[in-house]
mmCIF file of C-alpha atoms in Angstrom:
data_model
loop_
_atom_site.group_PDB
_atom_site.id
_atom_site.type_symbol
_atom_site.label_atom_id
_atom_site.label_comp_id
_atom_site.label_asym_id
_atom_site.label_seq_id
_atom_site.Cartn_x
_atom_site.Cartn_y
_atom_site.Cartn_z
ATOM 1 C CA GLU M 20 86.066 -25.159 -31.790
ATOM 2 C CA VAL M 21 82.787 -26.259 -30.265
ATOM 3 C CA GLN M 22 83.096 -26.910 -26.532
ATOM 4 C CA LEU M 23 80.512 -28.094 -24.026
ATOM 5 C CA VAL M 24 81.567 -28.381 -20.391
ATOM 6 C CA GLU M 25 79.208 -29.848 -17.790
ATOM 7 C CA SER M 26 79.459 -29.160 -14.076
ATOM 8 C CA GLY M 27 77.425 -29.473 -10.909
ATOM 9 C CA GLY M 28 77.574 -33.211 -10.373
ATOM 10 C CA GLY M 29 78.574 -34.861 -7.122
ATOM 11 C CA LEU M 30 77.338 -36.982 -4.236
ATOM 12 C CA VAL M 31 73.731 -36.301 -3.241
ATOM 13 C CA GLN M 32 71.487 -37.972 -0.698
ATOM 14 C CA PRO M 33 68.273 -39.656 -1.828
ATOM 15 C CA GLY M 34 65.465 -37.119 -1.943
ATOM 16 C CA GLY M 35 67.856 -34.269 -2.613
ATOM 17 C CA SER M 36 68.140 -31.940 -5.580
ATOM 18 C CA LEU M 37 70.854 -30.914 -7.967
ATOM 19 C CA ARG M 38 71.304 -28.272 -10.655
ATOM 20 C CA LEU M 39 73.582 -29.257 -13.487
ATOM 21 C CA SER M 40 75.164 -26.709 -15.811
ATOM 22 C CA CYS M 41 76.600 -26.885 -19.307
ATOM 23 C CA ALA M 42 78.846 -24.053 -20.496
ATOM 24 C CA ALA M 43 78.970 -23.677 -24.261
ATOM 25 C CA SER M 44 81.575 -21.961 -26.413
ATOM 26 C CA GLY M 45 82.792 -21.873 -29.991
ATOM 27 C CA PHE M 46 79.386 -21.535 -31.647
ATOM 28 C CA SER M 47 76.258 -19.421 -31.610
ATOM 29 C CA PHE M 48 74.651 -21.020 -28.557
ATOM 30 C CA ARG M 49 71.315 -19.239 -28.872
ATOM 31 C CA SER M 50 70.805 -20.651 -32.370
ATOM 32 C CA TYR M 51 70.966 -24.312 -31.351
ATOM 33 C CA SER M 52 68.597 -26.642 -29.599
ATOM 34 C CA MET M 53 70.195 -28.480 -26.694
ATOM 35 C CA ASN M 54 69.621 -31.755 -24.877
ATOM 36 C CA TRP M 55 70.503 -33.624 -21.700
ATOM 37 C CA VAL M 56 71.373 -37.328 -21.837
ATOM 38 C CA ARG M 57 72.414 -39.581 -18.985
ATOM 39 C CA GLN M 58 74.133 -42.926 -18.672
ATOM 40 C CA ALA M 59 73.870 -45.115 -15.594
ATOM 41 C CA PRO M 60 77.009 -47.121 -14.735
ATOM 42 C CA GLY M 61 77.445 -49.940 -17.249
ATOM 43 C CA LYS M 62 74.168 -49.066 -19.003
ATOM 44 C CA GLY M 63 73.073 -47.415 -22.215
ATOM 45 C CA LEU M 64 72.296 -43.830 -23.141
ATOM 46 C CA GLU M 65 69.029 -42.335 -21.902
ATOM 47 C CA TRP M 66 67.690 -39.109 -23.399
ATOM 48 C CA LEU M 67 66.206 -36.835 -20.722
ATOM 49 C CA SER M 68 65.193 -33.475 -22.125
ATOM 50 C CA TYR M 69 65.282 -31.045 -25.049
ATOM 51 C CA ILE M 70 65.047 -27.272 -25.290
ATOM 52 C CA SER M 71 64.799 -25.401 -28.573
ATOM 53 C CA GLY M 72 67.097 -22.645 -29.745
ATOM 54 C CA SER M 73 66.054 -19.192 -30.896
ATOM 55 C CA GLY M 74 63.206 -19.375 -33.366
ATOM 56 C CA GLY M 75 61.913 -22.526 -31.705
ATOM 57 C CA GLY M 76 59.498 -20.732 -29.448
ATOM 58 C CA SER M 77 61.143 -22.102 -26.262
ATOM 59 C CA THR M 78 59.860 -25.587 -26.965
ATOM 60 C CA ILE M 79 60.699 -28.110 -24.248
ATOM 61 C CA TYR M 80 60.337 -31.886 -24.213
ATOM 62 C CA TYR M 81 60.938 -34.408 -21.435
ATOM 63 C CA ALA M 82 61.302 -38.161 -21.438
ATOM 64 C CA ASP M 83 58.355 -39.825 -19.722
ATOM 65 C CA PRO M 84 60.455 -41.477 -16.928
ATOM 66 C CA VAL M 85 61.703 -38.096 -15.632
ATOM 67 C CA LYS M 86 58.757 -35.847 -16.443
ATOM 68 C CA GLY M 87 57.771 -33.853 -13.358
ATOM 69 C CA ARG M 88 61.157 -34.291 -11.638
ATOM 70 C CA VAL M 89 63.461 -32.451 -14.019
ATOM 71 C CA THR M 90 63.428 -28.961 -15.457
ATOM 72 C CA ILE M 91 65.546 -27.858 -18.389
ATOM 73 C CA SER M 92 66.394 -24.198 -18.958
ATOM 74 C CA ARG M 93 68.905 -22.029 -20.752
ATOM 75 C CA ASP M 94 70.477 -18.588 -20.417
ATOM 76 C CA ASN M 95 71.565 -17.456 -23.869
ATOM 77 C CA ALA M 96 73.308 -14.382 -22.422
ATOM 78 C CA LYS M 97 75.564 -16.706 -20.420
ATOM 79 C CA ASN M 98 75.833 -19.386 -23.130
ATOM 80 C CA SER M 99 74.647 -21.893 -20.566
ATOM 81 C CA LEU M 100 72.247 -24.811 -20.337
ATOM 82 C CA TYR M 101 70.843 -26.137 -17.074
ATOM 83 C CA LEU M 102 69.076 -29.198 -15.697
ATOM 84 C CA GLN M 103 67.346 -29.114 -12.325
ATOM 85 C CA VAL M 104 66.785 -32.610 -10.949
ATOM 86 C CA ASN M 105 64.585 -33.068 -7.888
ATOM 87 C CA SER M 106 63.602 -35.969 -5.622
ATOM 88 C CA LEU M 107 66.787 -37.805 -6.540
ATOM 89 C CA ARG M 108 66.795 -41.590 -6.349
ATOM 90 C CA ALA M 109 69.559 -44.192 -6.531
ATOM 91 C CA GLU M 110 68.573 -44.928 -10.123
ATOM 92 C CA ASP M 111 69.422 -41.328 -11.074
ATOM 93 C CA THR M 112 73.100 -42.157 -10.517
ATOM 94 C CA GLY M 113 75.163 -41.786 -13.665
ATOM 95 C CA VAL M 114 77.021 -39.499 -16.007
ATOM 96 C CA TYR M 115 74.967 -36.598 -17.317
ATOM 97 C CA TYR M 116 75.879 -35.211 -20.732
ATOM 98 C CA CYS M 117 74.718 -32.106 -22.551
ATOM 99 C CA ALA M 118 74.569 -32.355 -26.331
ATOM 100 C CA ARG M 119 74.100 -29.821 -29.096
ATOM 101 C CA GLU M 120 71.381 -30.643 -31.598
ATOM 102 C CA GLY M 121 71.746 -29.630 -35.204
ATOM 103 C CA SER M 122 68.964 -32.082 -36.193
ATOM 104 C CA HIS M 123 71.210 -34.729 -34.604
ATOM 105 C CA PHE M 124 73.519 -34.666 -31.592
ATOM 106 C CA ASP M 125 76.691 -33.422 -33.258
ATOM 107 C CA SER M 126 78.628 -32.253 -30.190
ATOM 108 C CA TRP M 127 78.743 -33.621 -26.650
ATOM 109 C CA GLY M 128 80.335 -32.548 -23.404
ATOM 110 C CA GLN M 129 82.553 -34.851 -21.374
ATOM 111 C CA GLY M 130 79.823 -35.416 -18.802
ATOM 112 C CA THR M 131 79.391 -34.809 -15.082
ATOM 113 C CA LEU M 132 78.946 -37.671 -12.614
ATOM 114 C CA VAL M 133 75.983 -37.673 -10.250
ATOM 115 C CA THR M 134 75.964 -40.214 -7.429
ATOM 116 C CA VAL M 135 72.827 -40.605 -5.338
ATOM 117 C CA SER M 136 73.626 -42.395 -2.107
ATOM 118 C CA SER M 137 73.220 -42.035 1.629
ATOM 119 C CA ASP N 146 57.577 -42.106 -26.680
ATOM 120 C CA ILE N 147 58.934 -43.886 -29.738
ATOM 121 C CA GLN N 148 60.802 -47.070 -28.791
ATOM 122 C CA MET N 149 64.032 -48.112 -30.530
ATOM 123 C CA THR N 150 65.134 -51.759 -30.562
ATOM 124 C CA GLN N 151 68.673 -52.703 -31.599
ATOM 125 C CA SER N 152 69.971 -56.139 -32.469
ATOM 126 C CA PRO N 153 72.119 -57.884 -31.597
ATOM 127 C CA SER N 154 72.974 -56.676 -28.084
ATOM 128 C CA THR N 155 76.486 -58.092 -28.390
ATOM 129 C CA LEU N 156 78.434 -58.983 -31.485
ATOM 130 C CA SER N 157 81.784 -60.812 -31.549
ATOM 131 C CA ALA N 158 83.850 -60.175 -34.660
ATOM 132 C CA SER N 159 87.389 -60.142 -36.000
ATOM 133 C CA VAL N 160 89.430 -57.424 -37.657
ATOM 134 C CA GLY N 161 88.444 -57.292 -41.325
ATOM 135 C CA ASP N 162 84.927 -58.643 -40.777
ATOM 136 C CA ARG N 163 81.845 -56.998 -42.262
ATOM 137 C CA VAL N 164 79.523 -56.076 -39.415
ATOM 138 C CA THR N 165 75.829 -55.137 -39.550
ATOM 139 C CA ILE N 166 73.723 -53.764 -36.702
ATOM 140 C CA THR N 167 69.951 -53.378 -36.986
ATOM 141 C CA CYS N 168 67.677 -50.816 -35.377
ATOM 142 C CA ARG N 169 63.867 -50.892 -35.431
ATOM 143 C CA ALA N 170 61.560 -48.012 -34.503
ATOM 144 C CA SER N 171 58.144 -48.577 -32.947
ATOM 145 C CA GLN N 172 56.613 -46.183 -35.485
ATOM 146 C CA ASN N 173 57.577 -44.426 -38.694
ATOM 147 C CA ILE N 174 60.432 -41.961 -38.141
ATOM 148 C CA ASN N 175 61.104 -41.341 -41.865
ATOM 149 C CA ASN N 176 64.897 -40.934 -41.972
ATOM 150 C CA TRP N 177 65.346 -39.130 -38.644
ATOM 151 C CA LEU N 178 67.891 -41.603 -37.339
ATOM 152 C CA ALA N 179 71.480 -41.246 -36.156
ATOM 153 C CA TRP N 180 74.201 -43.717 -35.184
ATOM 154 C CA TYR N 181 76.810 -43.088 -32.488
ATOM 155 C CA GLN N 182 79.949 -44.888 -31.378
ATOM 156 C CA GLN N 183 80.943 -44.858 -27.725
ATOM 157 C CA LYS N 184 84.148 -46.097 -26.152
ATOM 158 C CA PRO N 185 84.528 -46.714 -22.396
ATOM 159 C CA GLY N 186 84.779 -43.530 -20.357
ATOM 160 C CA LYS N 187 84.133 -41.298 -23.364
ATOM 161 C CA ALA N 188 81.180 -39.325 -24.691
ATOM 162 C CA PRO N 189 79.381 -40.747 -27.727
ATOM 163 C CA ASN N 190 80.634 -39.765 -31.172
ATOM 164 C CA LEU N 191 78.289 -39.151 -34.114
ATOM 165 C CA LEU N 192 78.869 -41.459 -37.080
ATOM 166 C CA ILE N 193 75.757 -41.228 -39.287
ATOM 167 C CA TYR N 194 72.831 -38.778 -39.396
ATOM 168 C CA LYS N 195 69.558 -38.759 -41.335
ATOM 169 C CA ALA N 196 69.921 -42.534 -41.650
ATOM 170 C CA SER N 197 72.609 -42.556 -44.329
ATOM 171 C CA ASN N 198 74.697 -39.375 -44.157
ATOM 172 C CA LEU N 199 78.289 -39.831 -43.031
ATOM 173 C CA GLU N 200 79.425 -37.263 -40.469
ATOM 174 C CA SER N 201 82.504 -35.297 -41.502
ATOM 175 C CA GLY N 202 85.717 -37.024 -40.489
ATOM 176 C CA VAL N 203 84.140 -40.461 -40.060
ATOM 177 C CA PRO N 204 85.817 -43.210 -42.121
ATOM 178 C CA SER N 205 83.950 -44.378 -45.211
ATOM 179 C CA ARG N 206 83.886 -47.986 -43.948
ATOM 180 C CA PHE N 207 80.889 -46.864 -41.884
ATOM 181 C CA SER N 208 77.571 -46.642 -43.717
ATOM 182 C CA GLY N 209 73.911 -46.418 -42.807
ATOM 183 C CA SER N 210 70.722 -47.303 -44.608
ATOM 184 C CA GLY N 211 66.988 -47.617 -44.122
ATOM 185 C CA SER N 212 63.899 -45.488 -43.667
ATOM 186 C CA GLY N 213 60.554 -45.686 -41.931
ATOM 187 C CA THR N 214 61.039 -48.242 -39.145
ATOM 188 C CA GLU N 215 64.025 -50.394 -40.210
ATOM 189 C CA PHE N 216 67.611 -49.189 -40.251
ATOM 190 C CA THR N 217 71.090 -50.697 -40.434
ATOM 191 C CA LEU N 218 74.625 -49.623 -39.636
ATOM 192 C CA THR N 219 77.322 -51.450 -41.569
ATOM 193 C CA ILE N 220 81.059 -51.470 -40.969
ATOM 194 C CA SER N 221 82.574 -52.830 -44.176
ATOM 195 C CA SER N 222 85.894 -53.968 -42.716
ATOM 196 C CA LEU N 223 86.229 -53.859 -38.943
ATOM 197 C CA GLN N 224 89.348 -52.092 -37.673
ATOM 198 C CA PRO N 225 90.956 -52.345 -34.212
ATOM 199 C CA GLY N 226 89.581 -48.933 -33.184
ATOM 200 C CA ASP N 227 86.032 -49.968 -34.033
ATOM 201 C CA PHE N 228 85.603 -52.250 -31.037
ATOM 202 C CA ALA N 229 83.100 -50.178 -29.101
ATOM 203 C CA THR N 230 79.402 -49.838 -28.326
ATOM 204 C CA TYR N 231 77.064 -48.480 -30.994
ATOM 205 C CA TYR N 232 73.740 -46.739 -30.442
ATOM 206 C CA CYS N 233 70.971 -45.742 -32.785
ATOM 207 C CA GLN N 234 68.811 -42.733 -31.952
ATOM 208 C CA GLN N 235 65.604 -41.354 -33.386
ATOM 209 C CA TYR N 236 65.009 -37.613 -33.351
ATOM 210 C CA SER N 237 61.519 -37.089 -34.615
ATOM 211 C CA LEU N 238 58.495 -35.486 -33.009
ATOM 212 C CA ASP N 239 58.823 -34.756 -29.300
ATOM 213 C CA SER N 240 61.404 -37.309 -28.166
ATOM 214 C CA ARG N 241 64.982 -38.345 -28.912
ATOM 215 C CA THR N 242 65.084 -42.041 -27.939
ATOM 216 C CA PHE N 243 68.204 -44.219 -28.047
ATOM 217 C CA GLY N 244 68.400 -47.906 -28.758
ATOM 218 C CA GLN N 245 69.797 -50.090 -25.989
ATOM 219 C CA GLY N 246 73.196 -50.385 -27.670
ATOM 220 C CA THR N 247 75.244 -53.034 -29.465
ATOM 221 C CA LYS N 248 78.638 -53.936 -28.052
ATOM 222 C CA VAL N 249 81.116 -55.039 -30.703
ATOM 223 C CA ASP N 250 83.907 -57.058 -29.125
ATOM 224 C CA ILE N 251 86.827 -59.140 -30.283
ATOM 225 C CA LYS N 252 86.083 -62.720 -31.266
#
């Protein structure tokens, strides 16, 4: 069974940083591209970043609104995906999901909540 | 980035109704479009991929159509468990943009 489990969320002060993790199991992690998506309270889904799987040449994409403040990475040996978010602002508050991409987002984690507040 | 525009933003319907949601892309995305259902407090769930392919396990009352820049999601006969928010998403080129969502609620 495919499982994605996010962690690393919590309460952070404005200007701070956070590193989110996504632990994958039940599939060949290295073979799949992965994504981060967030959802502000009461709002829609916002795609943040993509990283390719093996054979993709470590291709990375970022959404324009977060480019320069977030860094996506992966450790295939640990079956883990990461998102480093810097210079956090109140508008970064929300649930952050990781999602497996098999040409579409076919599996999602349960999300980790990030709250940016003083 | 490619922009995705869904309509309507909210839709009130009754059990048994036929429901159609539209999604427009700001440029040609061929058929690289997916539809997701999301219920409160839950992660999104894939319904349709490549514009018209039904994900395994998804009821056949859900269908998708379209290509290029215009796409639709149709629910042929709305069931109680279908009251939720629906999102389209394009996954072409170097972005994976979502539409703003369509909330389907009880009339």
